[in-house]
Coordinates of C-alpha atoms in Angstrom, one line a residue:
Chain A
M7 CA -8.0 -8.6 57.2
D8 CA -8.6 -9.7 53.9
Y9 CA -6.9 -7.8 51.1
Q10 CA -8.4 -8.0 48.1
P11 CA -7.1 -5.6 45.2
E12 CA -8.4 -5.1 42.6
K13 CA -6.4 -3.8 39.8
P14 CA -3.2 -5.5 38.6
S15 CA -1.5 -5.6 41.7
T16 CA 1.5 -3.1 42.1
K17 CA 2.8 -5.6 44.9
Q18 CA 3.6 -7.8 42.0
M19 CA 5.2 -6.0 39.8
G20 CA 6.0 -2.6 41.1
V21 CA 4.1 -0.7 38.0
S22 CA 1.1 0.0 37.1
L23 CA 1.0 -2.2 34.0
F24 CA -2.2 -0.5 31.9
P25 CA 0.6 2.0 30.6
V26 CA 2.8 -1.1 29.6
Y27 CA 0.1 -2.8 27.3
F28 CA -1.7 0.3 26.2
I29 CA 2.0 1.6 24.4
T30 CA 3.0 -2.1 23.5
L31 CA -0.5 -2.2 21.4
M32 CA 0.0 1.6 20.4
L33 CA 3.3 0.3 19.1
G34 CA 1.6 -2.8 17.3
T35 CA -1.3 -0.9 15.5
L36 CA 0.8 1.8 14.3
A37 CA 3.3 -0.6 13.0
I38 CA 1.3 -2.6 11.0
L39 CA -0.5 0.1 10.1
I40 CA 2.5 1.8 8.6
I41 CA 3.0 -1.1 6.6
A42 CA 0.0 -1.4 5.1
F43 CA -0.8 1.7 4.2
Y44 CA 3.2 1.5 2.5
Y45 CA 1.9 -1.7 0.6
I46 CA -1.7 0.6 0.0
L47 CA -0.9 4.0 -1.2
T48 CA 2.0 2.8 -3.4
G49 CA -0.5 0.4 -5.8
K50 CA 1.4 -2.7 -4.7
G51 CA -1.9 -4.0 -2.4
T52 CA -1.7 -6.9 -4.1
R53 CA 1.5 -8.2 -2.5
I54 CA 0.3 -8.6 1.1
D55 CA -1.3 -11.8 -0.9
F56 CA -2.4 -14.8 2.3
G57 CA -2.6 -17.2 -0.7
W58 CA 0.8 -17.3 -1.8
F59 CA 1.3 -17.7 1.7
L60 CA -0.5 -20.9 2.7
E61 CA 0.8 -21.9 -0.3
Q62 CA 4.4 -21.4 -0.7
T63 CA 5.0 -22.5 3.1
S64 CA 5.6 -26.4 3.8
P65 CA 2.8 -28.9 4.0
Y66 CA 5.9 -30.3 6.5
M67 CA 5.3 -27.2 8.7
W68 CA 1.4 -27.8 9.4
A69 CA 2.0 -31.6 9.8
S70 CA 4.5 -31.3 12.7
F71 CA 2.5 -27.8 14.2
G72 CA -0.6 -30.6 13.8
V73 CA 1.2 -32.8 15.4
A74 CA 2.8 -30.7 18.2
I75 CA -0.7 -28.8 18.9
T76 CA -2.5 -32.3 19.9
I77 CA -0.2 -33.4 22.5
S78 CA 0.9 -29.7 24.3
F79 CA -2.2 -28.7 24.5
S80 CA -4.4 -32.1 25.9
V81 CA -1.1 -32.7 27.9
V82 CA -1.7 -29.4 29.5
G83 CA -5.3 -29.5 29.8
A84 CA -4.9 -32.8 31.4
A85 CA -2.2 -31.3 34.0
W86 CA -4.2 -28.2 34.9
G87 CA -7.5 -31.0 35.5
I88 CA -5.3 -33.2 37.1
F89 CA -3.3 -30.5 39.3
T90 CA -6.8 -29.1 39.7
T91 CA -8.8 -32.2 41.3
G92 CA -5.7 -33.8 42.5
A93 CA -4.8 -30.7 45.1
S94 CA -8.4 -30.9 46.4
I95 CA -8.3 -34.7 46.8
L96 CA -4.6 -34.4 48.7
G97 CA -6.8 -31.5 50.6
G98 CA -9.9 -33.2 51.5
G99 CA -8.6 -36.7 52.6
V100 CA -6.7 -35.4 55.6
K101 CA -10.1 -35.7 56.9
A102 CA -11.8 -37.9 55.3
P103 CA -9.3 -40.6 54.5
R104 CA -12.7 -42.7 52.7
I105 CA -12.5 -40.3 49.4
K106 CA -8.8 -41.4 48.4
T107 CA -9.6 -44.4 46.4
K108 CA -13.3 -43.8 44.6
N109 CA -12.2 -40.3 43.7
L110 CA -9.5 -41.9 41.5
I111 CA -11.7 -41.5 38.8
S112 CA -11.9 -38.1 38.4
I113 CA -8.4 -38.6 38.2
I114 CA -9.0 -41.0 35.2
F115 CA -10.9 -38.7 33.4
C116 CA -8.1 -36.4 33.2
E117 CA -5.6 -39.1 32.6
A118 CA -8.1 -39.8 29.0
V119 CA -8.1 -36.5 27.8
A120 CA -4.0 -37.4 27.7
I121 CA -4.4 -40.5 26.2
Y122 CA -6.8 -39.1 23.4
G123 CA -4.1 -36.4 23.0
I124 CA -1.0 -39.0 22.2
I125 CA -3.0 -41.1 20.3
M126 CA -4.5 -38.4 17.6
A127 CA -0.8 -37.4 17.9
I128 CA 0.6 -40.9 17.1
I129 CA -2.0 -41.2 14.2
I130 CA -1.5 -37.6 12.7
G131 CA 2.3 -38.3 13.1
Q132 CA 1.6 -41.2 11.1
G133 CA 0.7 -39.7 8.4
I134 CA 4.3 -37.5 7.7
S135 CA 6.2 -38.8 4.1
A136 CA 7.9 -37.4 1.8
F137 CA 6.7 -35.9 -1.5
D138 CA 9.2 -34.2 -4.1
A139 CA 7.1 -30.5 -5.2
E140 CA 9.1 -31.3 -8.7
K141 CA 9.5 -34.5 -10.0
D142 CA 5.9 -35.8 -8.4
T143 CA 3.0 -35.5 -10.7
D144 CA 0.3 -33.0 -9.9
Q145 CA -2.5 -35.4 -7.8
I146 CA 0.4 -35.9 -5.3
V147 CA 1.5 -32.9 -4.9
R148 CA -1.8 -31.3 -4.7
D149 CA -2.8 -34.1 -2.1
S150 CA 0.8 -33.5 -0.6
Y151 CA -1.0 -29.4 0.7
D152 CA -3.9 -30.9 1.6
A153 CA -2.6 -33.1 3.7
G154 CA -0.7 -30.8 5.9
F155 CA -3.7 -28.7 6.2
R156 CA -5.6 -31.8 7.3
M157 CA -3.1 -32.5 9.8
F158 CA -2.5 -29.3 11.3
A159 CA -6.9 -28.8 11.4
A160 CA -6.7 -31.7 13.0
G161 CA -4.6 -30.5 16.1
V162 CA -6.2 -27.9 16.4
T163 CA -9.6 -29.5 16.9
V164 CA -8.5 -32.3 18.8
G165 CA -6.1 -30.1 21.2
V166 CA -7.7 -27.4 21.8
S167 CA -11.0 -29.2 23.1
N168 CA -9.1 -31.4 25.2
V169 CA -7.5 -28.4 26.9
A170 CA -11.4 -27.1 27.9
C171 CA -12.1 -30.6 28.4
G172 CA -9.4 -31.5 30.2
I173 CA -9.5 -28.1 32.7
T174 CA -14.0 -29.1 32.8
V175 CA -13.0 -33.0 33.8
G176 CA -10.4 -30.8 36.6
I177 CA -12.8 -28.2 38.3
V178 CA -15.9 -30.6 38.5
G179 CA -13.3 -33.5 39.9
S180 CA -12.3 -31.5 42.6
G181 CA -15.9 -30.3 43.7
A182 CA -17.1 -33.4 44.1
A183 CA -14.3 -34.4 46.1
L184 CA -15.0 -31.8 48.6
A185 CA -18.6 -32.4 48.5
D186 CA -17.6 -36.4 48.7
A187 CA -15.5 -35.6 51.9
Q188 CA -18.5 -33.7 53.4
N189 CA -21.7 -36.5 52.4
S190 CA -20.5 -39.3 51.0
T191 CA -24.0 -40.3 49.3
L192 CA -23.1 -36.7 46.2
F193 CA -20.2 -38.6 44.2
V194 CA -22.4 -40.4 42.4
K195 CA -24.7 -38.1 40.5
I196 CA -21.8 -35.7 39.9
L197 CA -20.0 -38.4 38.5
I198 CA -23.1 -37.8 35.7
L199 CA -21.7 -34.4 35.5
E200 CA -18.3 -35.6 34.7
I201 CA -19.3 -37.8 32.1
F202 CA -20.4 -35.1 30.3
A203 CA -17.0 -32.6 30.8
S204 CA -15.4 -35.9 29.5
V205 CA -17.5 -36.6 26.2
I206 CA -16.8 -33.1 25.1
G207 CA -13.0 -34.5 24.6
L208 CA -13.8 -37.3 23.0
F209 CA -16.1 -35.4 20.4
G210 CA -13.2 -33.5 19.4
L211 CA -10.8 -36.6 19.1
I212 CA -13.9 -38.3 17.0
V213 CA -13.1 -34.7 14.7
G214 CA -9.8 -35.1 14.3
I215 CA -10.0 -38.6 12.8
L216 CA -12.3 -37.7 10.4
Q217 CA -10.6 -35.2 9.0
I218 CA -7.4 -37.1 9.3
V219 CA -8.7 -40.5 7.4
G220 CA -7.7 -40.8 4.1
V221 CA -5.0 -38.4 3.8
K222 CA -2.5 -39.1 1.7
M223 CA 0.9 -38.0 1.5
G224 CA 3.5 -38.3 -0.4
T225 CA 3.9 -41.6 -2.5
K226 CA 3.5 -44.1 -0.1
Chain B
M16 CA -23.5 15.8 1.3
E17 CA -22.6 19.2 0.2
G18 CA -19.6 20.1 3.6
V19 CA -19.0 15.8 2.3
L20 CA -18.4 16.9 -1.1
R21 CA -16.3 20.0 0.0
C22 CA -14.0 18.2 2.7
I23 CA -13.2 15.6 -1.0
A24 CA -12.6 18.5 -2.3
I25 CA -10.1 19.8 -0.8
L26 CA -8.7 17.3 -0.1
S27 CA -8.1 16.8 -3.7
C28 CA -7.0 19.9 -4.3
F29 CA -3.9 19.4 -1.8
C30 CA -3.6 15.6 -3.2
L31 CA -4.0 15.9 -6.6
A32 CA -2.3 19.7 -7.1
S33 CA -4.4 19.6 -9.8
S34 CA -3.2 22.4 -12.4
T35 CA -6.2 23.2 -13.5
K36 CA -8.1 25.3 -11.2
V37 CA -7.4 29.5 -11.7
P38 CA -7.9 31.7 -9.7
V39 CA -10.3 34.9 -11.2
L40 CA -9.4 37.9 -10.0
L41 CA -12.8 40.3 -11.9
W42 CA -13.1 44.3 -11.1
S43 CA -14.9 47.3 -12.4
S44 CA -15.8 51.0 -12.1
S45 CA -18.9 51.1 -13.3
R46 CA -20.9 47.8 -12.6
S47 CA -20.9 46.2 -9.0
F48 CA -20.9 42.4 -8.5
A49 CA -24.1 41.7 -6.4
D50 CA -25.9 39.8 -8.6
L51 CA -22.7 37.1 -9.3
P52 CA -22.8 35.1 -6.9
Q53 CA -19.6 34.7 -4.0
S54 CA -17.7 31.9 -3.8
N55 CA -16.8 29.7 -1.0
G56 CA -14.2 28.9 0.4
G57 CA -12.7 25.8 -0.7
Q58 CA -15.3 25.5 -3.9
T59 CA -14.0 25.2 -6.9
V60 CA -16.3 26.7 -10.1
V61 CA -16.7 24.8 -12.3
S62 CA -15.7 25.3 -16.2
S63 CA -19.8 25.5 -17.2
D64 CA -21.1 27.4 -14.0
F65 CA -18.2 30.0 -15.0
S66 CA -20.2 30.5 -19.0
N67 CA -23.3 31.3 -17.2
Q68 CA -23.1 33.2 -13.7
Y69 CA -20.2 34.9 -14.9
L70 CA -19.0 35.3 -18.0
K71 CA -22.4 35.2 -20.0
P72 CA -23.7 38.5 -17.1
L73 CA -20.7 41.2 -17.8
T74 CA -20.9 40.3 -21.8
T75 CA -24.5 41.0 -21.9
G76 CA -26.3 44.3 -21.5
N77 CA -25.7 48.1 -22.1
N78 CA -22.3 47.8 -19.7
G79 CA -21.0 44.9 -21.2
N80 CA -17.8 45.4 -22.3
L81 CA -15.5 42.9 -20.8
V82 CA -11.8 43.4 -20.6
V83 CA -9.7 40.2 -20.6
F84 CA -6.3 39.8 -19.3
V85 CA -4.9 36.7 -19.6
Q86 CA -1.4 34.6 -19.2
D87 CA 0.0 31.8 -19.2
K88 CA 0.1 31.0 -14.9
L89 CA -1.6 32.6 -12.4
S90 CA -1.9 30.6 -8.8
L91 CA -2.8 31.3 -4.8
Q92 CA 0.8 30.5 -4.1
D93 CA 1.7 33.5 -6.8
F94 CA -0.1 35.7 -4.8
T95 CA 1.2 34.7 -1.7
Q96 CA 4.9 34.7 -3.0
H97 CA 5.0 37.8 -4.8
A98 CA 1.9 40.3 -4.2
D99 CA 3.6 40.6 0.1
V100 CA 0.7 39.9 2.1
Y101 CA 2.5 39.4 5.8
N102 CA 2.8 43.1 5.5
P103 CA -0.9 45.2 6.7
E104 CA 0.0 48.0 5.2
S105 CA 1.6 46.3 1.8
D106 CA 0.5 47.6 -2.0
G107 CA 0.3 44.7 -3.1
G108 CA 4.2 44.1 -4.0
V109 CA 4.5 43.3 -8.3
F110 CA 0.5 43.2 -8.1
K111 CA 0.8 47.0 -7.1
N112 CA -2.1 47.9 -9.9
V113 CA -4.1 45.1 -9.2
K114 CA -4.6 44.9 -5.8
G115 CA -5.9 48.9 -5.9
F116 CA -7.9 48.2 -8.6
M117 CA -9.5 45.3 -6.7
D118 CA -10.1 47.2 -3.1
E119 CA -10.5 50.2 -4.2
L120 CA -13.3 49.5 -6.8
S121 CA -16.4 47.0 -7.0
S122 CA -14.9 43.6 -7.1
L123 CA -14.9 40.2 -6.9
S124 CA -12.2 37.6 -6.8
L125 CA -13.4 33.7 -7.9
P126 CA -10.2 31.7 -5.7
S127 CA -10.5 28.5 -7.7
V128 CA -11.8 27.9 -10.6
H129 CA -11.6 25.1 -13.2
L130 CA -10.3 25.8 -16.6
P131 CA -11.2 29.9 -17.0
G132 CA -8.9 29.2 -20.4
P133 CA -12.1 27.3 -22.4
A134 CA -14.6 28.8 -20.9
I135 CA -12.8 32.5 -22.4
D136 CA -11.9 31.1 -25.8
D137 CA -16.1 30.0 -25.4
I138 CA -17.3 33.5 -24.7
I139 CA -14.4 34.7 -28.1
K140 CA -16.5 32.7 -29.9
T141 CA -20.3 33.2 -29.2
F142 CA -20.2 36.1 -28.4
E143 CA -22.0 39.0 -29.9
G144 CA -20.2 42.3 -30.3
K145 CA -16.4 43.0 -31.2
V146 CA -13.9 41.1 -30.0
H147 CA -10.4 43.2 -29.6
H148 CA -7.3 41.2 -29.3
V149 CA -5.0 43.4 -28.2
K150 CA -1.5 44.1 -29.8
D151 CA 1.5 45.2 -28.4
Q152 CA -0.4 45.4 -25.1
D153 CA -1.8 49.1 -25.7
A154 CA -5.5 50.0 -26.2
S155 CA -5.4 52.9 -26.9
K156 CA -5.9 52.4 -30.4
I157 CA -9.1 50.2 -30.1
D158 CA -12.4 51.6 -32.1
F159 CA -15.2 51.1 -29.1
D160 CA -18.8 50.1 -30.6
S161 CA -21.1 52.4 -28.4
K162 CA -23.4 49.8 -30.0
L163 CA -22.6 46.6 -29.0
P164 CA -21.0 45.3 -26.1
N165 CA -17.5 44.8 -26.8
L166 CA -14.5 42.2 -25.8
V167 CA -11.4 43.2 -25.6
I168 CA -8.5 40.4 -24.9
V169 CA -5.0 40.7 -23.8
K170 CA -2.4 38.7 -23.6
L171 CA 0.3 39.1 -21.2
T172 CA 3.9 37.9 -21.6
S173 CA 4.2 34.4 -20.9
I174 CA 5.9 34.0 -16.7
S175 CA 7.5 30.8 -17.8
D176 CA 9.3 32.0 -20.7
S177 CA 10.2 35.1 -18.1
P178 CA 13.9 35.1 -17.2
N179 CA 12.3 35.8 -13.0
E180 CA 8.6 35.0 -12.5
E181 CA 8.4 37.7 -10.2
E182 CA 9.7 40.0 -12.8
G183 CA 7.0 38.7 -15.1
F184 CA 4.5 39.3 -13.1
R185 CA 5.3 43.1 -12.5
K186 CA 5.1 43.6 -16.4
N187 CA 2.2 42.2 -16.6
D188 CA 0.7 43.6 -13.3
E189 CA 2.2 47.4 -15.0
T190 CA 0.7 46.4 -18.6
I191 CA -2.8 45.9 -17.5
G192 CA -2.3 49.2 -15.4
R193 CA -1.4 51.0 -18.3
V194 CA -4.6 49.5 -20.3
V195 CA -7.2 50.4 -17.3
K196 CA -5.9 54.0 -18.2
Q197 CA -5.6 54.2 -21.0
L198 CA -9.7 52.8 -21.1
A199 CA -10.5 55.5 -18.4
K200 CA -9.5 58.1 -19.3
R201 CA -11.7 57.3 -23.0
G202 CA -14.0 56.7 -20.4
V203 CA -14.9 53.4 -21.9
K204 CA -17.2 51.4 -19.0
Y205 CA -16.0 48.0 -19.1
S206 CA -14.9 45.2 -16.5
A207 CA -11.9 43.6 -16.4
L208 CA -11.2 40.2 -15.6
Y209 CA -7.2 39.0 -14.5
T210 CA -7.3 34.4 -15.1
A211 CA -4.5 32.7 -16.1
T212 CA -5.0 29.0 -18.2
S213 CA -3.3 26.9 -16.3
S214 CA -1.9 27.6 -12.5
K215 CA 1.7 25.6 -13.2
A216 CA 3.9 26.3 -15.2
A217 CA 4.5 24.5 -18.4
E218 CA 7.5 21.7 -18.6
S219 CA 9.9 23.3 -18.4
N220 CA 12.8 22.2 -21.5
K221 CA 15.6 21.8 -19.9
V222 CA 18.0 19.4 -21.2
R223 CA 18.3 16.4 -18.4
T224 CA 22.1 15.7 -17.7
R225 CA 21.1 11.7 -17.9
R226 CA 20.0 11.0 -21.0
G227 CA 23.5 13.5 -22.9
L228 CA 24.5 9.9 -22.2
L229 CA 21.4 8.9 -24.4
S230 CA 21.6 8.8 -28.5
V231 CA 17.8 7.8 -29.0
G232 CA 16.4 8.1 -32.4
A233 CA 13.5 8.4 -33.7
D234 CA 9.8 6.8 -31.0
N235 CA 10.5 4.2 -32.3
S236 CA 14.9 3.0 -31.9
G237 CA 16.2 2.5 -28.7
T238 CA 20.0 1.8 -28.0
F239 CA 21.8 -0.3 -25.8
I240 CA 24.3 1.8 -23.4
E241 CA 26.2 1.2 -20.1
Y242 CA 25.1 1.7 -17.4
A243 CA 25.5 1.3 -13.8
N244 CA 27.4 -2.0 -14.4
G245 CA 25.4 -3.4 -17.1
T246 CA 23.5 -3.0 -19.8
L247 CA 21.0 -0.8 -20.1
Y248 CA 18.3 -0.7 -23.3
N249 CA 16.8 3.0 -23.4
S250 CA 13.4 4.1 -25.8
S251 CA 10.6 5.9 -24.8
C252 CA 8.9 3.1 -24.9
I253 CA 10.2 -0.2 -23.3
L254 CA 12.9 0.0 -21.1
M255 CA 14.9 -3.1 -19.5
Y256 CA 18.7 -3.4 -17.4
V257 CA 20.7 -6.5 -17.4
R258 CA 23.5 -6.9 -15.8
S259 CA 24.4 -10.4 -17.2
I260 CA 22.6 -13.0 -19.5
N261 CA 24.3 -16.3 -18.1
I262 CA 23.7 -19.4 -20.4
G263 CA 24.0 -22.6 -19.0
N264 CA 27.0 -23.8 -16.1
S265 CA 29.8 -20.9 -18.3
T266 CA 28.8 -19.1 -20.6
Q267 CA 28.3 -14.8 -18.8
L268 CA 27.0 -12.4 -21.7
N269 CA 27.6 -8.9 -20.0
D270 CA 29.5 -7.1 -21.9
P271 CA 27.2 -3.8 -23.1
K272 CA 29.2 -2.8 -26.0
S273 CA 28.6 -6.4 -27.8
F274 CA 24.4 -6.6 -27.4
T275 CA 22.4 -4.5 -30.4
M276 CA 19.0 -4.3 -30.9
T277 CA 17.7 -5.5 -34.3
D278 CA 13.4 -5.0 -34.2
H279 CA 11.3 -3.1 -31.3
S280 CA 8.2 -2.4 -31.4
C281 CA 5.6 -0.9 -28.8
V282 CA 2.7 -0.5 -32.1
D283 CA -0.2 0.3 -28.3
N284 CA -0.6 -0.3 -25.4
K285 CA -1.2 -4.4 -25.4
T286 CA 1.5 -5.7 -26.7
A287 CA 5.0 -5.0 -27.3
S288 CA 8.1 -6.8 -28.6
L289 CA 12.4 -6.2 -28.8
A290 CA 14.6 -8.3 -30.1
F291 CA 18.7 -8.7 -29.8
T292 CA 21.7 -10.1 -30.6
Y293 CA 25.0 -10.6 -28.8
K294 CA 28.4 -10.2 -31.0
N295 CA 31.5 -12.4 -29.6
N296 CA 34.1 -10.3 -31.5
S297 CA 31.1 -9.1 -35.0
E298 CA 30.7 -12.6 -34.5
I299 CA 26.8 -13.2 -33.4
I300 CA 26.5 -16.3 -30.8
M301 CA 23.5 -15.3 -29.2
T302 CA 20.2 -13.5 -30.4
M303 CA 17.0 -13.6 -27.7
S304 CA 13.6 -12.2 -29.2
L305 CA 10.2 -11.5 -26.5
I306 CA 6.7 -10.6 -26.9
M307 CA 5.5 -8.9 -23.9
N308 CA 1.1 -8.2 -23.5
V309 CA -1.1 -7.1 -21.8
N310 CA -3.6 -10.0 -20.2
N311 CA -6.9 -8.1 -20.5
V312 CA -8.8 -9.7 -17.4
S313 CA -5.9 -8.8 -14.4
G314 CA -4.3 -6.0 -16.2
Y315 CA -0.7 -7.9 -15.4
W316 CA 2.0 -7.5 -18.7
S317 CA 3.6 -10.9 -18.8
I318 CA 6.9 -12.2 -20.9
D319 CA 4.5 -14.8 -23.4
T320 CA 7.2 -15.9 -25.8
A321 CA 10.8 -16.0 -25.2
T322 CA 13.5 -17.1 -27.9
V323 CA 16.6 -17.3 -27.6
N324 CA 19.0 -18.7 -30.7
W325 CA 22.2 -20.5 -29.1
N326 CA 24.0 -22.4 -31.2
E327 CA 22.5 -22.0 -34.3
T328 CA 19.4 -23.8 -32.4
T329 CA 16.2 -21.5 -31.8
Y330 CA 15.2 -22.0 -27.9
N331 CA 11.9 -21.4 -26.5
V332 CA 12.8 -19.7 -23.1
T333 CA 9.8 -20.5 -20.8
L334 CA 9.4 -16.6 -19.1
S335 CA 6.8 -16.3 -18.3
K336 CA 6.5 -15.4 -14.3
V337 CA 8.3 -12.2 -15.5
S338 CA 5.1 -10.4 -15.2
A339 CA 3.8 -7.4 -13.7
P340 CA 0.9 -4.8 -12.9
W341 CA 0.8 -2.7 -15.7
G342 CA 2.6 0.5 -14.6
F343 CA 5.2 -1.5 -12.9
S344 CA 8.3 -2.2 -14.0
Y345 CA 9.5 -6.0 -13.0
H346 CA 12.6 -6.6 -11.1
C347 CA 15.1 -9.5 -10.4
S348 CA 18.1 -10.2 -9.0
S349 CA 19.0 -13.8 -10.1
L350 CA 16.1 -15.1 -11.9
E351 CA 17.4 -18.4 -12.2
K352 CA 16.9 -21.6 -14.0
L353 CA 15.1 -21.1 -16.5
V354 CA 14.6 -23.6 -19.2
A355 CA 13.2 -23.9 -22.7
R356 CA 10.0 -27.1 -22.7
N357 CA 12.2 -30.5 -24.5
S358 CA 15.9 -29.5 -24.1
D359 CA 18.6 -29.0 -21.3
F360 CA 19.0 -25.6 -22.0
T361 CA 19.0 -23.5 -19.2
M362 CA 19.9 -19.7 -18.9
S363 CA 20.2 -17.0 -16.0
L364 CA 19.3 -13.6 -16.5
E365 CA 20.7 -11.7 -13.1
G366 CA 20.2 -7.7 -12.4
F367 CA 17.9 -8.0 -14.8
Q368 CA 15.2 -5.6 -14.7
L369 CA 12.5 -5.1 -17.4
Q370 CA 9.4 -2.3 -18.3
P371 CA 7.8 -2.7 -21.8
F372 CA 5.1 -0.3 -21.8
D373 CA 4.0 2.5 -19.1
V374 CA 7.2 4.3 -19.6
M375 CA 7.6 8.0 -18.5
D376 CA 10.2 9.5 -19.2
Y377 CA 12.9 7.3 -20.1
K378 CA 12.8 6.2 -16.0
F379 CA 11.6 2.8 -15.1
S380 CA 8.6 2.9 -12.8
D381 CA 8.4 1.0 -9.4
G382 CA 10.0 -2.0 -9.4
W383 CA 7.6 -5.7 -8.8
D384 CA 10.3 -7.5 -7.5
C385 CA 10.2 -10.9 -8.1
V386 CA 11.3 -12.0 -4.1
P387 CA 8.5 -10.5 -1.7
F388 CA 9.9 -8.6 2.1
F389 CA 10.1 -11.8 3.7
S390 CA 10.4 -14.8 2.2
E391 CA 8.2 -17.9 2.8
V392 CA 11.0 -19.8 4.5
I393 CA 11.5 -16.5 7.2
W394 CA 7.3 -16.5 7.8
M395 CA 7.7 -19.8 8.6
G396 CA 10.0 -19.0 10.7
L397 CA 8.4 -15.8 12.4
I398 CA 5.5 -18.5 12.8
A399 CA 7.6 -21.1 14.8
T400 CA 8.7 -18.1 17.4
L401 CA 6.3 -17.0 17.6
A402 CA 4.3 -19.7 18.7
F403 CA 7.1 -20.9 20.8
V404 CA 6.9 -17.1 21.9
L405 CA 3.6 -17.2 23.1
I406 CA 4.2 -20.9 25.2
L407 CA 6.9 -18.1 26.7
L408 CA 4.1 -15.5 27.5
F409 CA 1.9 -17.9 29.3
G410 CA 4.3 -19.4 31.1
F411 CA 5.8 -16.6 32.5
S412 CA 2.1 -15.6 33.1
M413 CA 1.1 -18.6 35.3
L414 CA 4.7 -18.1 36.9
A415 CA 3.9 -14.5 38.1
S416 CA 0.1 -15.7 39.6
V417 CA 1.6 -17.2 41.9
T418 CA 1.5 -15.6 45.5
T419 CA 2.0 -16.3 48.8
Q420 CA -1.3 -17.0 50.7
D421 CA -1.8 -13.6 52.6
R422 CA -5.5 -14.7 54.1
F423 CA -4.2 -15.1 57.5
D424 CA -2.1 -11.9 58.0
D425 CA -2.4 -10.1 60.0
P426 CA -0.1 -6.6 59.8
K427 CA -1.4 -4.7 63.1
G428 CA -1.1 -8.6 65.3
K429 CA 2.0 -10.0 67.1
T430 CA 4.7 -11.1 64.9
I431 CA 6.2 -14.4 64.7
T432 CA 8.7 -15.7 65.7
V433 CA 10.9 -19.1 65.6
N434 CA 13.6 -19.7 67.5
V435 CA 16.2 -21.1 66.1
N436 CA 19.0 -23.2 68.1
E437 CA 22.2 -23.3 66.6

């Protein structure tokens, strides 16, 4: 009696979701079209100005977002990985208790992803410091804006790559635990897969550090 | 390709509402119009085509007499409005005679010809035969040359000058009927052409009520008047409105009667300047002079130099942020912290609007505001809110995807009963 629903199930929501998505999308598109055409047809197209937006918004917003994205996305990735692997280890450990200790390595690989995230967040956060847009020299103000963007970019790099890494390590570790429960000779080979999965998180960390090296916000 | 061009022509007719596209009606008692090209729907006949393909064949040859009836305004809307077109048995409304001629005689109608007036003027100049200009709309006294073609120009009364458009059209229609009858009585073989110089009436010369307040002089002067809780400098090429000029922290200059213009020039479309003084009890306490110019590359005009004379010192205030594209006026509700370099002079302009170029009809054009619709602070808040909302939606979708295990459900099997002992 396998009930396999194929569409977003009305069992969950009580109403088919397609019209909701469609109407929201159409309303959003219509709003954007009306605004864009108003500006273009009244000759004020240059007021839609992305350069103005990037110049005027505070570098502190970008830097803070960078820090937030680093740590939060890394933790999301690590958490996803750990719960995937952990559930499998616990489940498999019921019948094959010997897998418990060996498979903790998968959990450690996932945790490493979170550690990359927090290290990066602390490094980025240390770079944030005060600058005065009116009184400081032009060079310092320019460097501060540059620092803000670079911190945001480093945060996004590390965060998103850690999400991917964490999920990957989690799913591979889960499979490793179950395979190990069946046949203990499989585990060592599977560990190589996990190393590959973990290395991509390290790539993100390295590039993030390269982006953040040399930023100078403010006068300190 | 031609279809695309036709669509563009139709759309441009709607969008641009050009007043140069005029309908032309041709009829003739002696000549068939089969050799002239029919006009396709939506197509505008350009002037050169009109001259070569329509006017030339009508003015050359044996039956080359052409009678041209010209008035100042004719458009398809006039026919729709006044010619009783929604009645299947209509007789043409005010265009009775014209409809009669077009129906009974061989005729051709061109709904849209671009600038027929100049084409007709050209024909008048280059016509080989005799040109008669009918006076008092009476064609009985014209002597027709029987060997050469004749061109008769009848200038109908102006529609914009008539008290009522309908009466104007009716009068002209009667004139056309009368002239054609006179020609028919004399046995002249002719083709007739009915058109106008423009499809829209000329700008009315009614006085605008707002101008009743003004006493604007010649083109190179303007006046300061009180308008809407502030001071408006009104001239034909520079407009400026300011609610109050605040100098330092304390002084507010906002009395419209104390402003006097001392120098105003808008020579060409590249430079403009305005200088004025502010008097307090007949004593000049501030003079300000602004020089505006247009940047050739970007098309933005801006205030190049602004000099303020206050307390016997002259300051060069940096007003470079007062800048807008050509055709826009600059508006700022509160233009603050205007400083002069190397001094501690500060100034602010409240409720300020300025347009030094491209002033049409003594009105400000669209205002280019100093503050955008969403300021940068609002955008930052919106982005942070968006981030939170996205995280919330992600969490919600994860929550919603938590389902109960239904792999082992068997709706047809025995239900499990659990005995709960109290």
